[in-house]
CSV table of C-alpha atoms in Angstrom, one decimal:
chain,number,residue,atom,x,y,z
U,1,UNK,CA,-0.1,-0.1,0.0
U,2,UNK,CA,1.0,3.4,-0.9
U,3,UNK,CA,0.9,6.3,2.2
U,4,UNK,CA,-1.9,7.7,-0.2
U,5,UNK,CA,-3.9,4.0,-0.2
U,6,UNK,CA,-3.4,4.1,3.9
U,7,UNK,CA,-4.8,7.8,3.8
U,8,UNK,CA,-8.3,6.1,2.4
U,9,UNK,CA,-8.8,4.5,5.7
U,10,UNK,CA,-9.7,7.6,7.0
U,11,UNK,CA,-13.6,8.7,6.2
U,12,UNK,CA,-14.0,12.0,4.7
U,13,UNK,CA,-16.5,14.4,6.9
U,14,UNK,CA,-17.5,16.7,3.5
U,15,UNK,CA,-20.9,15.8,1.8
U,16,UNK,CA,-19.9,13.6,-1.2
U,17,UNK,CA,-21.2,15.9,-3.5
U,18,UNK,CA,-19.1,19.3,-2.6
U,19,UNK,CA,-15.7,17.3,-2.5
U,20,UNK,CA,-13.0,19.2,-4.6
U,21,UNK,CA,-10.2,17.7,-3.1
U,22,UNK,CA,-9.7,14.1,-1.6
U,23,UNK,CA,-9.3,14.0,1.2
U,24,UNK,CA,-6.5,11.6,0.9
U,25,UNK,CA,-4.7,14.2,-1.4
U,26,UNK,CA,-5.0,16.8,1.3
U,27,UNK,CA,-3.0,14.9,4.1
U,28,UNK,CA,-0.7,13.8,1.5
U,29,UNK,CA,0.2,17.7,0.7
U,30,UNK,CA,-0.3,18.4,4.7
U,31,UNK,CA,2.6,14.7,5.4
U,32,UNK,CA,5.3,16.6,2.8
U,33,UNK,CA,4.9,19.8,4.3
U,34,UNK,CA,5.6,18.8,8.2
U,35,UNK,CA,8.7,16.5,6.4
U,36,UNK,CA,10.7,19.7,5.2
U,37,UNK,CA,9.4,21.6,9.3
U,38,UNK,CA,6.1,23.3,7.1
U,39,UNK,CA,3.7,22.2,9.5
U,40,UNK,CA,1.5,25.7,10.6
U,41,UNK,CA,-1.2,26.6,8.0
U,42,UNK,CA,-0.2,29.4,6.1
U,43,UNK,CA,3.4,27.5,6.0
U,44,UNK,CA,1.4,24.4,4.5
U,45,UNK,CA,-0.1,26.3,1.8
U,46,UNK,CA,3.1,27.9,0.8
U,47,UNK,CA,4.7,24.3,0.3
U,48,UNK,CA,1.8,23.4,-1.8
U,49,UNK,CA,1.6,26.7,-4.0
U,50,UNK,CA,5.3,26.4,-4.3
U,51,UNK,CA,6.0,22.6,-5.0
U,52,UNK,CA,2.8,22.0,-6.9
U,53,UNK,CA,4.8,20.5,-9.9
U,54,UNK,CA,6.3,18.1,-7.4
U,55,UNK,CA,3.2,17.3,-5.7
U,56,UNK,CA,1.4,16.2,-9.4
U,57,UNK,CA,4.6,14.6,-10.8
U,58,UNK,CA,5.1,12.0,-7.3
U,59,UNK,CA,1.5,12.0,-5.5
U,60,UNK,CA,-0.7,12.7,-8.8
U,61,UNK,CA,-2.2,15.8,-7.1
U,62,UNK,CA,-3.6,18.4,-9.7
U,63,UNK,CA,-5.4,20.4,-8.1
U,64,UNK,CA,-3.6,22.8,-4.6
U,65,UNK,CA,-6.8,23.2,-2.5
U,66,UNK,CA,-7.2,26.9,-0.8
U,67,UNK,CA,-5.9,28.0,2.5
U,68,UNK,CA,-9.8,28.4,3.4
U,69,UNK,CA,-10.5,24.5,2.1
U,70,UNK,CA,-7.2,23.5,3.7
U,71,UNK,CA,-8.2,24.4,7.1
U,72,UNK,CA,-11.4,23.9,6.8
U,73,UNK,CA,-10.8,20.5,6.0
U,74,UNK,CA,-7.9,19.6,9.3
U,75,UNK,CA,-10.1,21.2,11.3
U,76,UNK,CA,-13.6,18.4,10.2
U,77,UNK,CA,-11.6,15.6,10.2
U,78,UNK,CA,-11.0,13.0,13.0
U,79,UNK,CA,-7.8,13.4,14.7
U,80,UNK,CA,-8.0,10.6,16.4
U,81,UNK,CA,-8.6,8.5,13.3
U,82,UNK,CA,-5.5,9.9,11.6
U,83,UNK,CA,-3.6,9.3,14.6
U,84,UNK,CA,-4.7,5.3,14.1
U,85,UNK,CA,-3.4,5.5,10.6
U,86,UNK,CA,-0.7,6.8,11.1
U,87,UNK,CA,1.0,5.1,13.7
U,88,UNK,CA,-0.1,1.7,11.6
U,89,UNK,CA,1.6,2.7,9.1
U,90,UNK,CA,5.0,4.1,11.4
U,91,UNK,CA,4.3,0.4,12.2
U,92,UNK,CA,5.0,-0.9,8.8
U,93,UNK,CA,8.3,1.5,8.2
U,94,UNK,CA,9.7,1.8,11.7
U,95,UNK,CA,11.3,-1.1,13.3
U,96,UNK,CA,9.2,-2.0,16.7
U,97,UNK,CA,11.9,-4.5,18.0
U,98,UNK,CA,13.4,-2.4,20.6
U,99,UNK,CA,12.9,-3.1,24.1
U,100,UNK,CA,12.1,-0.2,26.1
U,101,UNK,CA,8.8,1.9,26.4
U,102,UNK,CA,8.8,5.5,27.6
U,103,UNK,CA,5.3,7.2,27.8
U,104,UNK,CA,4.9,10.7,29.0
U,105,UNK,CA,2.5,13.7,28.4
U,106,UNK,CA,2.6,16.9,26.7
U,107,UNK,CA,0.4,19.7,26.7
U,108,UNK,CA,0.1,22.1,23.3
U,109,UNK,CA,0.4,25.5,25.3
U,110,UNK,CA,-1.1,27.5,22.8
U,111,UNK,CA,-4.7,25.5,23.2
U,112,UNK,CA,-5.2,26.9,26.7
U,113,UNK,CA,-8.1,29.3,27.9
U,114,UNK,CA,-7.2,32.4,29.3
U,115,UNK,CA,-6.1,32.2,32.8
U,116,UNK,CA,-6.4,28.3,32.8
U,117,UNK,CA,-2.9,26.4,32.0
U,118,UNK,CA,-4.2,23.4,32.9
U,119,UNK,CA,-6.8,23.3,30.2
U,120,UNK,CA,-4.5,22.9,27.6
U,121,UNK,CA,-4.6,19.8,25.5
U,122,UNK,CA,-1.9,17.2,26.5
U,123,UNK,CA,-1.5,14.3,24.3
U,124,UNK,CA,-0.1,11.1,26.3
U,125,UNK,CA,2.5,8.9,23.7
U,126,UNK,CA,3.7,5.4,24.1
U,127,UNK,CA,7.5,5.9,22.3
U,128,UNK,CA,9.8,3.1,21.7
U,129,UNK,CA,13.2,5.0,22.4
U,130,UNK,CA,15.1,3.0,20.4
U,131,UNK,CA,13.7,3.5,17.0
U,132,UNK,CA,11.4,6.7,17.7
U,133,UNK,CA,8.4,4.8,16.9
U,134,UNK,CA,4.9,5.6,18.4
U,135,UNK,CA,3.1,2.8,19.1
U,136,UNK,CA,0.3,5.0,21.2
U,137,UNK,CA,-1.0,8.0,22.0
U,138,UNK,CA,-4.2,9.8,23.8
U,139,UNK,CA,-5.5,12.9,24.1
U,140,UNK,CA,-6.4,14.3,27.9
U,141,UNK,CA,-7.8,17.6,28.9
U,142,UNK,CA,-6.2,17.6,32.8
U,143,UNK,CA,-2.8,16.3,33.9
U,144,UNK,CA,-4.7,14.3,36.8
U,145,UNK,CA,-6.5,12.8,34.0
U,146,UNK,CA,-3.2,11.2,32.5
U,147,UNK,CA,-3.1,8.1,35.3
U,148,UNK,CA,-6.1,6.5,34.3
U,149,UNK,CA,-5.6,7.1,30.6
U,150,UNK,CA,-1.9,5.5,30.6
U,151,UNK,CA,-3.6,2.3,32.6
U,152,UNK,CA,-5.8,1.9,30.1
U,153,UNK,CA,-3.2,2.2,27.1
U,154,UNK,CA,-0.9,-0.7,29.1
U,155,UNK,CA,-4.1,-2.8,28.7
U,156,UNK,CA,-4.0,-1.9,24.3
U,157,UNK,CA,-0.4,-2.0,24.0
U,158,UNK,CA,1.8,-5.1,23.6
U,159,UNK,CA,4.1,-4.9,26.5
U,160,UNK,CA,5.1,-8.4,27.3
U,161,UNK,CA,8.8,-8.6,27.5
U,162,UNK,CA,9.3,-5.2,27.0
U,163,UNK,CA,10.1,-2.6,29.9
U,164,UNK,CA,8.1,0.9,30.9
U,165,UNK,CA,9.6,4.0,31.6
U,166,UNK,CA,7.7,6.7,33.0
U,167,UNK,CA,8.1,9.5,35.3
U,168,UNK,CA,6.3,9.9,39.2
U,169,UNK,CA,2.9,11.0,38.5
U,170,UNK,CA,3.0,6.7,36.9
U,171,UNK,CA,4.3,5.5,40.4
U,172,UNK,CA,0.9,4.1,41.3
U,173,UNK,CA,0.9,0.3,42.7
U,174,UNK,CA,-1.7,-0.3,40.1
U,175,UNK,CA,0.3,0.8,36.8
U,176,UNK,CA,2.8,-1.2,38.1
U,177,UNK,CA,-0.1,-4.3,38.6
U,178,UNK,CA,-0.6,-3.6,34.7
U,179,UNK,CA,2.2,-3.9,33.5
U,180,UNK,CA,3.8,-7.1,34.8
U,181,UNK,CA,0.1,-9.0,34.7
U,182,UNK,CA,0.6,-8.7,31.1
U,183,UNK,CA,4.4,-9.8,31.3
U,184,UNK,CA,6.1,-5.9,31.2
U,185,UNK,CA,8.8,-4.9,33.2
U,186,UNK,CA,9.2,-1.2,35.3
U,187,UNK,CA,11.4,1.6,35.3
U,188,UNK,CA,9.9,4.5,37.4
U,189,UNK,CA,10.2,7.7,38.8
U,190,UNK,CA,9.6,7.8,42.5
U,191,UNK,CA,8.9,11.0,43.6
U,192,UNK,CA,6.8,12.8,47.1
U,193,UNK,CA,3.0,11.3,45.5
U,194,UNK,CA,4.2,8.4,47.3
U,195,UNK,CA,5.2,9.5,50.6
U,196,UNK,CA,6.0,6.6,52.8
U,197,UNK,CA,8.2,4.9,49.8
U,198,UNK,CA,9.9,8.0,49.0
U,199,UNK,CA,10.7,8.8,52.1
U,200,UNK,CA,12.6,5.4,52.9
U,201,UNK,CA,14.4,5.1,49.9
U,202,UNK,CA,16.1,8.7,50.7
U,203,UNK,CA,16.7,7.9,54.1
U,204,UNK,CA,18.5,4.6,52.7
U,205,UNK,CA,20.9,6.4,50.4
U,206,UNK,CA,21.3,9.0,52.6
U,207,UNK,CA,22.9,6.9,55.3
U,208,UNK,CA,24.1,4.3,53.8
U,209,UNK,CA,27.5,3.8,51.9
U,210,UNK,CA,26.3,2.6,48.5
U,211,UNK,CA,29.2,1.9,45.5
U,212,UNK,CA,27.9,2.7,42.1
U,213,UNK,CA,28.6,3.1,38.4
U,214,UNK,CA,29.6,6.4,37.1
U,215,UNK,CA,29.7,8.2,33.8
U,216,UNK,CA,31.5,11.1,32.9
U,217,UNK,CA,30.3,13.3,29.4
U,218,UNK,CA,32.0,16.7,28.4
U,219,UNK,CA,30.0,18.9,25.8
U,220,UNK,CA,30.5,22.4,24.9
U,221,UNK,CA,32.6,23.6,28.5
U,222,UNK,CA,29.4,21.2,30.3
U,223,UNK,CA,30.9,18.9,32.3
U,224,UNK,CA,28.1,16.1,33.4
U,225,UNK,CA,28.6,13.2,35.9
U,226,UNK,CA,25.7,10.8,36.5
U,227,UNK,CA,25.8,8.1,38.9
U,228,UNK,CA,23.7,5.1,39.7
U,229,UNK,CA,23.3,3.7,43.3
U,230,UNK,CA,21.4,0.5,44.0
U,231,UNK,CA,20.0,-1.1,47.3
U,232,UNK,CA,21.6,-4.0,48.1
U,233,UNK,CA,18.6,-5.6,49.7
U,234,UNK,CA,15.1,-4.7,49.5
U,235,UNK,CA,13.1,-7.4,51.4
U,236,UNK,CA,12.4,-5.0,54.1
U,237,UNK,CA,11.2,-2.3,51.9
U,238,UNK,CA,9.1,-5.1,50.0
U,239,UNK,CA,7.4,-6.1,53.5
U,240,UNK,CA,7.0,-2.4,54.5
U,241,UNK,CA,5.4,-1.6,50.9
U,242,UNK,CA,3.0,-3.8,48.4
U,243,UNK,CA,4.4,-3.0,45.0
U,244,UNK,CA,3.9,-5.6,42.5
U,245,UNK,CA,7.1,-7.2,41.0
U,246,UNK,CA,9.2,-4.5,42.8
U,247,UNK,CA,12.6,-6.6,42.6
U,248,UNK,CA,14.9,-3.2,42.5
U,249,UNK,CA,15.6,0.6,43.8
U,250,UNK,CA,18.0,3.0,42.4
U,251,UNK,CA,19.1,6.3,42.5
U,252,UNK,CA,20.8,8.5,39.9
U,253,UNK,CA,22.8,11.9,40.8
U,254,UNK,CA,23.9,14.2,38.5
U,255,UNK,CA,26.7,16.4,38.9
U,256,UNK,CA,26.9,19.2,36.3
U,257,UNK,CA,29.5,21.8,36.1
U,258,UNK,CA,30.5,24.9,34.2
U,259,UNK,CA,32.7,27.8,34.1
U,260,UNK,CA,30.2,29.3,36.5
U,261,UNK,CA,28.1,26.8,38.7
U,262,UNK,CA,27.9,23.3,39.5
U,263,UNK,CA,24.6,21.8,40.3
U,264,UNK,CA,23.3,18.7,42.1
U,265,UNK,CA,19.9,16.5,41.2
U,266,UNK,CA,19.3,13.0,42.7
U,267,UNK,CA,16.7,10.9,41.6
U,268,UNK,CA,14.9,8.1,42.9
U,269,UNK,CA,13.4,4.9,40.6
U,270,UNK,CA,11.7,1.7,41.4
U,271,UNK,CA,11.5,-1.7,39.1
U,272,UNK,CA,9.8,-5.3,38.7
U,273,UNK,CA,14.1,-6.0,36.6
U,274,UNK,CA,16.7,-7.6,38.5
U,275,UNK,CA,19.9,-5.5,36.7
U,276,UNK,CA,23.1,-3.8,37.7
U,277,UNK,CA,23.6,-0.6,37.8
U,278,UNK,CA,25.5,0.2,34.6
U,279,UNK,CA,22.1,-1.3,32.9
U,280,UNK,CA,19.5,0.8,34.8
U,281,UNK,CA,21.6,3.9,33.9
U,282,UNK,CA,21.0,2.7,30.6
U,283,UNK,CA,17.6,2.8,30.7
U,284,UNK,CA,16.7,5.7,32.7
U,285,UNK,CA,19.0,7.7,29.6
U,286,UNK,CA,16.8,5.9,26.7
U,287,UNK,CA,13.7,7.5,28.8
U,288,UNK,CA,15.2,10.9,27.9
U,289,UNK,CA,14.5,10.1,23.9
U,290,UNK,CA,11.0,10.8,25.0
U,291,UNK,CA,11.4,14.2,26.0
U,292,UNK,CA,13.9,15.1,23.5
U,293,UNK,CA,10.9,14.4,20.7
U,294,UNK,CA,8.9,16.8,22.5
U,295,UNK,CA,11.8,19.3,22.9
U,296,UNK,CA,11.8,18.7,19.2
U,297,UNK,CA,8.1,19.5,18.7
U,298,UNK,CA,8.9,22.4,20.4
U,299,UNK,CA,12.2,23.9,19.5
U,300,UNK,CA,11.9,22.9,15.7
U,301,UNK,CA,8.3,22.6,14.9
U,302,UNK,CA,7.3,25.2,17.2
U,303,UNK,CA,4.5,23.0,18.7
U,304,UNK,CA,3.7,25.1,21.8
U,305,UNK,CA,3.1,28.3,19.6
U,306,UNK,CA,0.6,26.3,16.9
U,307,UNK,CA,-2.4,28.4,15.6
U,308,UNK,CA,-4.8,25.7,14.6
U,309,UNK,CA,-8.7,26.5,15.7
U,310,UNK,CA,-9.4,22.8,16.3
U,311,UNK,CA,-8.7,20.3,18.8
U,312,UNK,CA,-8.9,17.9,15.7
U,313,UNK,CA,-6.8,19.8,13.4
U,314,UNK,CA,-3.6,20.0,16.4
U,315,UNK,CA,-3.8,16.6,17.0
U,316,UNK,CA,-3.7,15.8,13.3
U,317,UNK,CA,-0.8,17.8,13.3
U,318,UNK,CA,0.4,16.8,15.8
U,319,UNK,CA,1.1,12.6,15.0
U,320,UNK,CA,2.2,14.3,11.2
U,321,UNK,CA,5.3,16.5,13.2
U,322,UNK,CA,5.7,12.8,15.1
U,323,UNK,CA,6.0,11.1,11.8
U,324,UNK,CA,8.5,13.3,10.9
U,325,UNK,CA,10.6,13.0,13.6
U,326,UNK,CA,10.2,8.7,13.4
U,327,UNK,CA,11.2,8.7,9.4
U,328,UNK,CA,14.2,11.4,9.2
U,329,UNK,CA,15.6,9.5,12.7
U,330,UNK,CA,15.6,5.8,10.6
U,331,UNK,CA,16.6,7.5,7.0
U,332,UNK,CA,19.7,9.1,9.1
U,333,UNK,CA,20.8,6.5,10.9
U,334,UNK,CA,20.7,4.2,7.9
U,335,UNK,CA,22.9,6.3,5.8
U,336,UNK,CA,24.8,6.9,9.7
U,337,UNK,CA,24.8,10.6,9.1
U,338,UNK,CA,25.6,13.2,12.2
U,339,UNK,CA,23.1,15.6,10.7
U,340,UNK,CA,20.8,16.7,13.1
U,341,UNK,CA,17.1,16.1,12.4
U,342,UNK,CA,16.4,19.7,12.3
U,343,UNK,CA,19.1,19.9,9.4
U,344,UNK,CA,17.3,16.7,7.4
U,345,UNK,CA,13.9,18.9,7.3
U,346,UNK,CA,15.4,21.7,5.9
U,347,UNK,CA,17.3,19.6,3.6
U,348,UNK,CA,13.8,17.9,2.3
U,349,UNK,CA,13.0,21.2,2.1
U,350,UNK,CA,15.7,22.4,-0.8
U,351,UNK,CA,15.9,18.8,-2.1
U,352,UNK,CA,12.8,16.8,-4.0
U,353,UNK,CA,14.8,13.5,-4.0
U,354,UNK,CA,16.0,13.4,-0.2
U,355,UNK,CA,12.1,13.8,0.6
U,356,UNK,CA,11.2,11.2,-1.3
U,357,UNK,CA,13.8,8.9,0.1
U,358,UNK,CA,13.4,9.9,3.3
U,359,UNK,CA,9.3,9.3,2.8
U,360,UNK,CA,10.4,5.5,1.6
U,361,UNK,CA,13.4,5.4,3.8
């Protein structure tokens, strides 16, 4: 199936008699524009109008919709269905043989109501960190709704043999039960939302001298030292706190030094894995990749300032941005390039052949 054939699975909400531009063609234009870092409505239209010959030659799109038509279609189309189709397409194009699934929520700040920052549309994403594959996503409108939404996602996702990582919000007994019941493992950040367990772990590491595994990185005048230390025996902790599958507890201390100052930060984690400190530090660093993906959405695509008028349009463009990140990551890995995703997005804008190569990589 071609990408346009995948888009045919999405129901066109318009009256059949008034359709001048096929929905699959409109979504193909959006996809190509976003692959070139152009994801706002005015940018998509500039791309479509200036690359009309490219779109006709490679995708058979002979008519470019007006800006108002494009806006109306993106406002009407079911964003959740678009996301489902794109995720299925990603699973065909991007490997899913990774070990770690990172889960995190991200708000689109421009969608919040005045004076109500927590009203913004938020999207919780399950992300295969090694390959950039999106396994699933759901929208939420209140941060507290992220917990039950994540637990529902676990029921749908295939987590058997995978390790789920998430921030402290998801350090919940019920979440751990659901993951282990489905044959998965977990590494979850532990903070004060679990006060008794957090206090016991904090006191232990503050009072016991535990050797750890260290890494050191130097980058642009910044030195970052990471030390992972693991509890030697957690039998007493398991008796005191009833957490499904908990086999390890560890801390990661980050010491960051620049010419001006040195900062220290310590984070605690619980896990169903039995592993050494080096492995746990690797898992924690893998989780940062979903935060990196969210950073690209904001810093490269400007998602926080996105000005679409409807939730459906925001959800649709969000999944196309994630699709672009995954395909660019796959392409750069395939050719062994050190070029950044941001640089490759721009290169696709200037090079038709490269754009087609990335889409078909």
